[in-house]
XYZ file of C-alpha atoms in Angstrom:
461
model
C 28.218 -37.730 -11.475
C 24.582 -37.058 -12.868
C 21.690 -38.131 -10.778
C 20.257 -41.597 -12.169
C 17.104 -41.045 -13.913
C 14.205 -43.801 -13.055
C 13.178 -45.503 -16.550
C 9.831 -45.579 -17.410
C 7.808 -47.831 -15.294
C 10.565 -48.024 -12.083
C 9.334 -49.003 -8.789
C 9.672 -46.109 -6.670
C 9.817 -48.881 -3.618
C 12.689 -49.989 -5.014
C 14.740 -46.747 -3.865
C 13.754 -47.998 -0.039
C 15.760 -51.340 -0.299
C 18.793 -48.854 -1.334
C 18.900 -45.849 1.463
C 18.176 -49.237 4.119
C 21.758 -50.328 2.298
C 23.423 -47.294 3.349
C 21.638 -46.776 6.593
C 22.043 -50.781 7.877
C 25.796 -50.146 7.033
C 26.417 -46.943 8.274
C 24.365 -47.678 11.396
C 27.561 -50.088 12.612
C 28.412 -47.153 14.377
C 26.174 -47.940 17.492
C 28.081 -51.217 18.039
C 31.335 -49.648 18.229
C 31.130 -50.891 21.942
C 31.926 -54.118 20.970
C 35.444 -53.446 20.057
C 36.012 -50.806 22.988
C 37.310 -54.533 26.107
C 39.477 -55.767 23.193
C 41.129 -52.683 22.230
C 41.565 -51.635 25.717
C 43.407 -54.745 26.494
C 45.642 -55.382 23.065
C 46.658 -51.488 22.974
C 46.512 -50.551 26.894
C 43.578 -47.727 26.377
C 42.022 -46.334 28.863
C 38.006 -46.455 28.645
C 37.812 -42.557 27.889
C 40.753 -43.315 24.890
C 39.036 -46.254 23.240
C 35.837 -44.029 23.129
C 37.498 -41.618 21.499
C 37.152 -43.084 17.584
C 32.886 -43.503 18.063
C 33.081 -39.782 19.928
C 34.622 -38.548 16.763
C 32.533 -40.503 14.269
C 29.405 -38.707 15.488
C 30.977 -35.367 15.637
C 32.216 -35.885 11.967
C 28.669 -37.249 11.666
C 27.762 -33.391 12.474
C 29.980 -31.445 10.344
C 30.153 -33.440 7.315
C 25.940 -33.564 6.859
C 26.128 -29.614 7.710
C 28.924 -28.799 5.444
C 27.965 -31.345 2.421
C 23.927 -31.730 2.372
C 24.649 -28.979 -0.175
C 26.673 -30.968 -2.268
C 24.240 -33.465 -1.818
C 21.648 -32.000 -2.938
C 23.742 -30.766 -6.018
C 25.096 -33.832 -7.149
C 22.376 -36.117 -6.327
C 21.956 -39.848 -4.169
C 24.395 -42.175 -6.240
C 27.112 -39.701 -5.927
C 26.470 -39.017 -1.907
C 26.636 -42.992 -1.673
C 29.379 -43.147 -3.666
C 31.599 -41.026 -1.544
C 29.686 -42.586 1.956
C 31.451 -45.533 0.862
C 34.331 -44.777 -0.223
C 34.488 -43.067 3.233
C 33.208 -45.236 5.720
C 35.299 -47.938 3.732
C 38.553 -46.782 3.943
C 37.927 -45.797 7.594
C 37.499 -49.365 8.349
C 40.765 -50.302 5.969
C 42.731 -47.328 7.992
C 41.369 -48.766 11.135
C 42.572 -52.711 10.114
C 46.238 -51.212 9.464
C 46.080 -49.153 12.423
C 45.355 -51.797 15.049
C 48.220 -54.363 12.667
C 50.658 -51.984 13.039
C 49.345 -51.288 16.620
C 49.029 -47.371 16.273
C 45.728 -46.155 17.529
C 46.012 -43.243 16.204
C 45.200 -44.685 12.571
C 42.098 -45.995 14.476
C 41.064 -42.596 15.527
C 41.981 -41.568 12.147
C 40.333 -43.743 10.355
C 37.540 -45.061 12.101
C 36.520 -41.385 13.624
C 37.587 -39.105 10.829
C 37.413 -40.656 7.658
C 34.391 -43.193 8.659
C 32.823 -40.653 10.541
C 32.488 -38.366 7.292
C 30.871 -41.136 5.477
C 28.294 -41.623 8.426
C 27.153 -37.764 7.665
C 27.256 -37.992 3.418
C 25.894 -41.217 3.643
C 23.091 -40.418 6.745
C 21.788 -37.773 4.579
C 22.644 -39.095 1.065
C 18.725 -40.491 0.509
C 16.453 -37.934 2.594
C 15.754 -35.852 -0.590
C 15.228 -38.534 -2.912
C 12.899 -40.584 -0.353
C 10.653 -37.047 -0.027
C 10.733 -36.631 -3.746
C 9.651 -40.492 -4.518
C 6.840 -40.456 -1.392
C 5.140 -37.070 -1.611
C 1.884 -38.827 -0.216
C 3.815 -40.267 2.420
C 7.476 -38.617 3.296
C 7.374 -39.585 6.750
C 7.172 -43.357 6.190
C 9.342 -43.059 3.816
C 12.307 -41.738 5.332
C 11.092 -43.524 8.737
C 12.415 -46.832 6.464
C 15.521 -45.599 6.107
C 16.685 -44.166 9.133
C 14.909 -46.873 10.830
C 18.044 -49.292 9.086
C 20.773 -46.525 11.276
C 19.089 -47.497 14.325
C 19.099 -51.386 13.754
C 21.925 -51.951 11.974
C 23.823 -52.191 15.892
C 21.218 -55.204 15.882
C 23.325 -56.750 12.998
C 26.558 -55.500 13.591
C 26.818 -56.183 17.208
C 26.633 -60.064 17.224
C 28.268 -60.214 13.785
C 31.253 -58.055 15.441
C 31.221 -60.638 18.490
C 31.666 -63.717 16.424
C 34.499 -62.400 14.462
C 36.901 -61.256 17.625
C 36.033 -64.824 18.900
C 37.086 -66.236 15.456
C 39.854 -64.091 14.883
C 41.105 -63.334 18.136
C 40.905 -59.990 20.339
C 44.625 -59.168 19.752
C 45.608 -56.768 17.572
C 45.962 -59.283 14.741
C 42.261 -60.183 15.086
C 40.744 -56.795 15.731
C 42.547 -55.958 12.261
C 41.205 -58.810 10.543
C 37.714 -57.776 11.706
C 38.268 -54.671 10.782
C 39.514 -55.359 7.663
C 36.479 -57.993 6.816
C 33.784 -55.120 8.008
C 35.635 -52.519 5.311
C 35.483 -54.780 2.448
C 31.765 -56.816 3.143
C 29.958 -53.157 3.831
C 31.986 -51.469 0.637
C 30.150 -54.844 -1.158
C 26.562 -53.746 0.800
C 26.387 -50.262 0.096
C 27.407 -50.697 -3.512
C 23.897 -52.228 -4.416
C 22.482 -49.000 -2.803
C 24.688 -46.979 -5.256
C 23.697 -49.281 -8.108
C 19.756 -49.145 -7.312
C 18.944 -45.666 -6.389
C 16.747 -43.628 -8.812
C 15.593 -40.080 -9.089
C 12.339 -39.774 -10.748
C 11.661 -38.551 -14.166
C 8.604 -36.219 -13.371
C 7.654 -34.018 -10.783
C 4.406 -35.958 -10.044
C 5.929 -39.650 -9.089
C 2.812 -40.953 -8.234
C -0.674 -40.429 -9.495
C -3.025 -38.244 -7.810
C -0.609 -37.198 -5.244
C 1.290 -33.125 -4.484
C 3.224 -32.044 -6.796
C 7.151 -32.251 -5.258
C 7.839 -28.874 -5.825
C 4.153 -28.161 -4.760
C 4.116 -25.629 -2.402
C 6.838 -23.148 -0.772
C 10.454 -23.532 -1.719
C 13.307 -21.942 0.610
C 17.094 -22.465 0.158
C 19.500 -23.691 2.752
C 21.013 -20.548 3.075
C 17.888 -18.764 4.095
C 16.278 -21.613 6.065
C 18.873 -21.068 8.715
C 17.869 -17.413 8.803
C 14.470 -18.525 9.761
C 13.059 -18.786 13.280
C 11.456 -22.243 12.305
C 14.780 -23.591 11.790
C 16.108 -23.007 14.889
C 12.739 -24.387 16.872
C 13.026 -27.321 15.470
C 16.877 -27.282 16.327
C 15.609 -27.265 20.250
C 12.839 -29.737 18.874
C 15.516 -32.566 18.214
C 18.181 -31.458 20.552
C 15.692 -31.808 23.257
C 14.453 -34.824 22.374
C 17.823 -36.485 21.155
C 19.107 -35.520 24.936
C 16.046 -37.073 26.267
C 16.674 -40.713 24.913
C 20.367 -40.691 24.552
C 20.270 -39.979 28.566
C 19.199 -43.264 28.881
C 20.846 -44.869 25.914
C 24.153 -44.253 26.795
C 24.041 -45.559 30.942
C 21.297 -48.331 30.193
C 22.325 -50.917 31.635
C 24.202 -49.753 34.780
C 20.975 -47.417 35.366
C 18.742 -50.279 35.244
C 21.474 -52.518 37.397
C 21.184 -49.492 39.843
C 18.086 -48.496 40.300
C 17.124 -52.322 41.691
C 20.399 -53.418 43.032
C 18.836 -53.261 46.496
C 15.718 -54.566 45.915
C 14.506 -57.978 45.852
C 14.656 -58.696 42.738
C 18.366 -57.043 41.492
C 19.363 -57.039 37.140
C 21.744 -59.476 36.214
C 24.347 -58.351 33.949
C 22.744 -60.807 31.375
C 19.115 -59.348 32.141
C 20.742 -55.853 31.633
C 22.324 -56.803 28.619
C 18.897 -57.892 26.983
C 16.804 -54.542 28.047
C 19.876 -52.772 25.915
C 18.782 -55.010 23.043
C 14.996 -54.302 23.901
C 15.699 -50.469 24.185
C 17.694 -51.072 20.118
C 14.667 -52.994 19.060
C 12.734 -49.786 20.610
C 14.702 -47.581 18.774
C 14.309 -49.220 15.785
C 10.675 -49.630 15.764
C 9.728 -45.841 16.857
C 11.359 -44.801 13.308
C 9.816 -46.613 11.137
C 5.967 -46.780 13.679
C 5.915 -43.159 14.444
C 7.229 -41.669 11.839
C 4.896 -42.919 9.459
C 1.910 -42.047 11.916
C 3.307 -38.286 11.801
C 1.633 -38.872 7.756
C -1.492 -39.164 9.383
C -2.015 -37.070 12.148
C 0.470 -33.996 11.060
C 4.001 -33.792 12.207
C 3.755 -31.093 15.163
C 1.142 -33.012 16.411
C 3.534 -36.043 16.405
C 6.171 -34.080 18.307
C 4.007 -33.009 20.756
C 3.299 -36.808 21.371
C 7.302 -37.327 21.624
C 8.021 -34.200 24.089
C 5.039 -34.302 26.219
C 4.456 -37.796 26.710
C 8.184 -38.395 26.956
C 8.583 -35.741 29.744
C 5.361 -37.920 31.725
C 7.532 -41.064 30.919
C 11.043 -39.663 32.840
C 8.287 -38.405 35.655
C 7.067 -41.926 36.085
C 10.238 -43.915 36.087
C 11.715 -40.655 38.916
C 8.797 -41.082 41.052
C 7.740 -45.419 40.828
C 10.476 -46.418 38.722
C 12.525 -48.345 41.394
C 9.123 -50.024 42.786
C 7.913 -51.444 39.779
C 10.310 -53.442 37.141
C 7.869 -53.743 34.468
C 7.052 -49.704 34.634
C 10.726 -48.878 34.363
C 11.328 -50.776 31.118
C 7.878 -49.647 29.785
C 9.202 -46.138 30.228
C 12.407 -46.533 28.694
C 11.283 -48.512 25.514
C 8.576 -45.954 25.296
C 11.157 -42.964 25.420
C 14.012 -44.762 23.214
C 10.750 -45.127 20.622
C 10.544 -41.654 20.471
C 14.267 -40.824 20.249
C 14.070 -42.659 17.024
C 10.903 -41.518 15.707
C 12.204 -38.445 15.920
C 15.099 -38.372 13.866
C 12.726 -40.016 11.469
C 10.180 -37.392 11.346
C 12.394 -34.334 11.041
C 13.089 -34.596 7.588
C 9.272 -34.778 6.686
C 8.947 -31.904 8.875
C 11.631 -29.992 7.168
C 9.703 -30.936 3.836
C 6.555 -29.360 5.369
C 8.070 -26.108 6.080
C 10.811 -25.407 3.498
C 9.750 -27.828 0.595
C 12.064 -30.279 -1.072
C 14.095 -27.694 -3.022
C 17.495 -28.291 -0.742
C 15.764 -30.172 2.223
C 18.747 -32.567 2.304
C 21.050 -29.620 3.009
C 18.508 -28.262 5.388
C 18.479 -31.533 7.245
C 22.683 -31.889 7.347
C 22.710 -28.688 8.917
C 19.951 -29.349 11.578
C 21.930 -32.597 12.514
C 24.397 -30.469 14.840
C 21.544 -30.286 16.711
C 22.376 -34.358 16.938
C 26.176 -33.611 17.923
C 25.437 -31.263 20.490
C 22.517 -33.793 22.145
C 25.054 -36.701 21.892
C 27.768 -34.528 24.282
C 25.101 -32.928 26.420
C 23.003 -36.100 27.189
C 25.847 -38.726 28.654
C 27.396 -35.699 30.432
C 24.239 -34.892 32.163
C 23.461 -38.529 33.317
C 26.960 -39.254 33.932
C 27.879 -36.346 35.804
C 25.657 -36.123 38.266
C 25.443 -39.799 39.163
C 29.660 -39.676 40.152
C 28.561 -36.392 41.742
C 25.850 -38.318 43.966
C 27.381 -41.157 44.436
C 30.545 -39.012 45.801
C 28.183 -37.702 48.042
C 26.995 -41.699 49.545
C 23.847 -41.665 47.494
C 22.942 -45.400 45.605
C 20.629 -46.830 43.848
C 18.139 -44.566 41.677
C 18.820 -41.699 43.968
C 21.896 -41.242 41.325
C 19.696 -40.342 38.858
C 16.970 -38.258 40.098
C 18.027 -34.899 39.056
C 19.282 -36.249 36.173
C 15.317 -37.302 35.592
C 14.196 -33.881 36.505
C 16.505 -31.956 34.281
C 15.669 -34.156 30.885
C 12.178 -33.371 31.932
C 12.974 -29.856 31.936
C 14.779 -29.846 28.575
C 11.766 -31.994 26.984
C 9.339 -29.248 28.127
C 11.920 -26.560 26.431
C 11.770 -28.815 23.372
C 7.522 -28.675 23.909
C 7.367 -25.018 23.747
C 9.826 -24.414 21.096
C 7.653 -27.005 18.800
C 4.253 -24.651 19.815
C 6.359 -21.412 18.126
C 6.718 -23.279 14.835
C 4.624 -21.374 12.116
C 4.820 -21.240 8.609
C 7.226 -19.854 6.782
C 7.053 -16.150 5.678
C 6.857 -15.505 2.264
C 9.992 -13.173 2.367
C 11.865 -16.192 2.931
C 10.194 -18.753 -0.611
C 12.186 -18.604 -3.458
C 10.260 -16.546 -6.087
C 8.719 -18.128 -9.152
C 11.115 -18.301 -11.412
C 10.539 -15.849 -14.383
C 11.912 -16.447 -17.885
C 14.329 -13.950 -17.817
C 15.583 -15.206 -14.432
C 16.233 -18.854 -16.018
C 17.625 -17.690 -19.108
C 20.193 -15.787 -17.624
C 20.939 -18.288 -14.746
C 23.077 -20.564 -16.295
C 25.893 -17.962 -17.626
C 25.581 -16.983 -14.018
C 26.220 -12.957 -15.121
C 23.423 -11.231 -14.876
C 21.120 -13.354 -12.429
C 20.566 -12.489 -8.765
C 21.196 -15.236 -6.249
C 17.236 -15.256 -5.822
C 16.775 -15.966 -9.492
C 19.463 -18.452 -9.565
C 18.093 -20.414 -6.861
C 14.313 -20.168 -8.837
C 15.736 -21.158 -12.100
C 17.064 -24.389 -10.077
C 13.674 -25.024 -8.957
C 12.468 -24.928 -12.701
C 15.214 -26.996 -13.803
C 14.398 -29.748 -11.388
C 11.441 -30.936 -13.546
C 13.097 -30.864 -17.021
C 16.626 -32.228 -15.572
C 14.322 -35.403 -14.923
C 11.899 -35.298 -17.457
């Protein structure tokens, strides 16, 4: 499948309306807790089993944006949609039969494998194209899109709800509302497919950078560089920050005033989930487009530093003060999000858009790794205090102290971020190196990866 060209005189803020498509759908995957009661009770699971499908969705999530951002980048946005919907899609379909038939293990199937390898294509699928269309502005524009992953639980969630009441939490009705999420999302993410442009020039707005201005790198020597892996800390620091609290929000906030005067109601706790979403979803789109303004390391200092004085305050007055614990948390949930929104800008920055969509698939482990490592931490240690009699928010005070540690890990690592050497750009292409490129005999894989650079303007044009 070609890349669609833009025709002359195409909105590039028309391309936004299709990633938030993609993203809005694909972002289902934080209300997957809806369907954990009803599943436990029509199949028997145990908590830990009807986890299992989201747990392998996001570790699918992973691999599949590591192993095909190159393919991505290749074959261009419609095509990545294309197969992100045909993938998340059928893992809803597989997921309807599987709970009809009553055999989870088409749910896991499904839902975790299949659907979880369209969250990856389809999480990535318009990072590059986004950079390329905003080259004044990368950070607000791929802040729009990822901001739809973060609130499309905000959607999903009630919408999710009103079917199993509807339909019925048996098996019957969990397949029905599985089966009416596969089909109305395939419908949704088609426009996205239909929509999405690549533009004709390398200049897709007047008077701003060139999008091949600058240094390019390759995939395959971005992970050789040190900047790469800082700014794998970088996220996985500050993705195990705010899913710490993410995951265990609202027992943590039922806990740490339980014994107070003023205790959380499971209906109060329920709403600062929705508050810390809203959070979530704001911090992409908010921060993400201030990293345009006042550069994107100084942005990430603002998420690391700050957010390790934000855990500090909630360890040391959270349980005193209501209103300071919630500040905290919405303040540190803002900057989990704003961070997955930045990194792709910041990718752009370093290794230029040549291949930044592969670059960004494989930073995203960084994303699987945070999403084991930060529930394990908080979880852990609060059945390992309160085994030893401890209540209240004395089950999460090392918890506290360890994400602060890990957020001043992530600080340092962003202060080693430098430019990239020059060892590492791919050379300007030469016309012997493009001529020969395409038979692919006689070019170096150096001069193939310059004459693809070259080719990126007149494969537009």
């Amino acid at each position: 499948m070609s890349p669609p060209v833009a025709p002359p005189g195409w909105s590039r803020w028309l391309v936004p309306p299709a990633a938030l498509s993609v993203h809005l759908s694909i972002g289902q995957a934080y209300a997957w807790s809806v369907f954990k009661p009803p599943l436990e009770s029509a199949l028997g699971l145990s908590g830990t089993q009807s986890a299992l499908p989201f747990q392998l969705g996001i570790v699918m999530l992973g691999l599949s944006a590591a192993f095909g951002g190159t393919l991505v980048e290749r074959n261009g946005p419609r095509w990545a949609m294309t197969v992100a919907l045909i993938c998340f899609s059928s893992g809803f379909l597989l997921s309807a039969l599987g709970a009809a038939t009553e055999q989870y293990w088409l749910i896991v199937l499904g839902y975790g494998f299949v659907g979880g390898i369209g969250l990856g294509i389809g999480y990535i699928s318009p990072v590059s194209t986004l950079i390329k269309w905003f080259p004044d502005r990368p950070g607000m524009a791929t802040g729009i899109a990822i901001m739809g992953f973060g609130g499309g639980a905000l959607i999903a969630s009630p919408w999710s709800a009103q079917m199993l009441e509807s339909f019925g939490s048996d098996s019957k009705g969990i397949a029905l509302a599985f089966l009416v999420h596969g089909l109305t999302y395939a419908v949704f993410m088609t426009l996205g497919v239909l929509l999405v442009r690549v533009p004709r020039t390398e200049k897709p707005v007047e008077g701003a950078p060139s999008i091949l201005a600058g240094p390019q790198v390759s995939a395959r020597q971005a992970v050789r560089t040190p900047q790469f892996w800082c700014l794998w800390v970088v996220l996985c620091m500050n993705v195990t920050a705010g899913i710490g609290i993410l995951e265990k929000a609202a027992p943590m906030i039922t806990d740490f005033f339980r014994d107070t005067s003023t205790p959380v109601s499971v209906t109060a706790a329920a709403g600062f989930v929705a508050l810390l979403s809203a959070a979530n979803m704001a911090g992409r789109i908010g921060w993400s487009s201030t990293s345009d303004l006042i550069g994107r390391k100084n942005i990430y200092r603002v998420y690391l530093g700050v957010g390790a004085v934000m855990y500090a305050l909630i360890a040391l007055f959270g349980d005193s003060s209501k209103p300071l614990f919630i500040l905290c948390a919405l303040v540190i949930l803002s900057f989990y999000g704003g961070g997955f929104a930045t990194i792709p800008a910041y990718l752009k920055d370093l290794f230029g858009t040549y291949q930044v969509g592969a670059i960004h698939g494989r930073l995203l482990t960084a994303w699987s790794t945070a999403g084991v490592l930060g529930p394990l931490i908080v979880n852990w240690i609060a059945d390992r205090q309160e085994e030893a009699g401890r209540s209240g928010a004395a089950l999460y005070g090392l918890s506290f102290v360890i994400m602060i540690g890990l957020l001043v890990v992530g600080f340092v690592a962003n202060e080693f971020v430098r430019p990239v050497d020059a060892r590492h750009h791919i050379p300007a292409p030469s016309a012997t190196s493009v001529a020969s490129s395409p038979s692919g005999n006689s070019a170096t894989p150096s001069e193939k990866e310059s004459a693809d650079v070259q080719r990126q303007q007149p494969e537009s044009a």
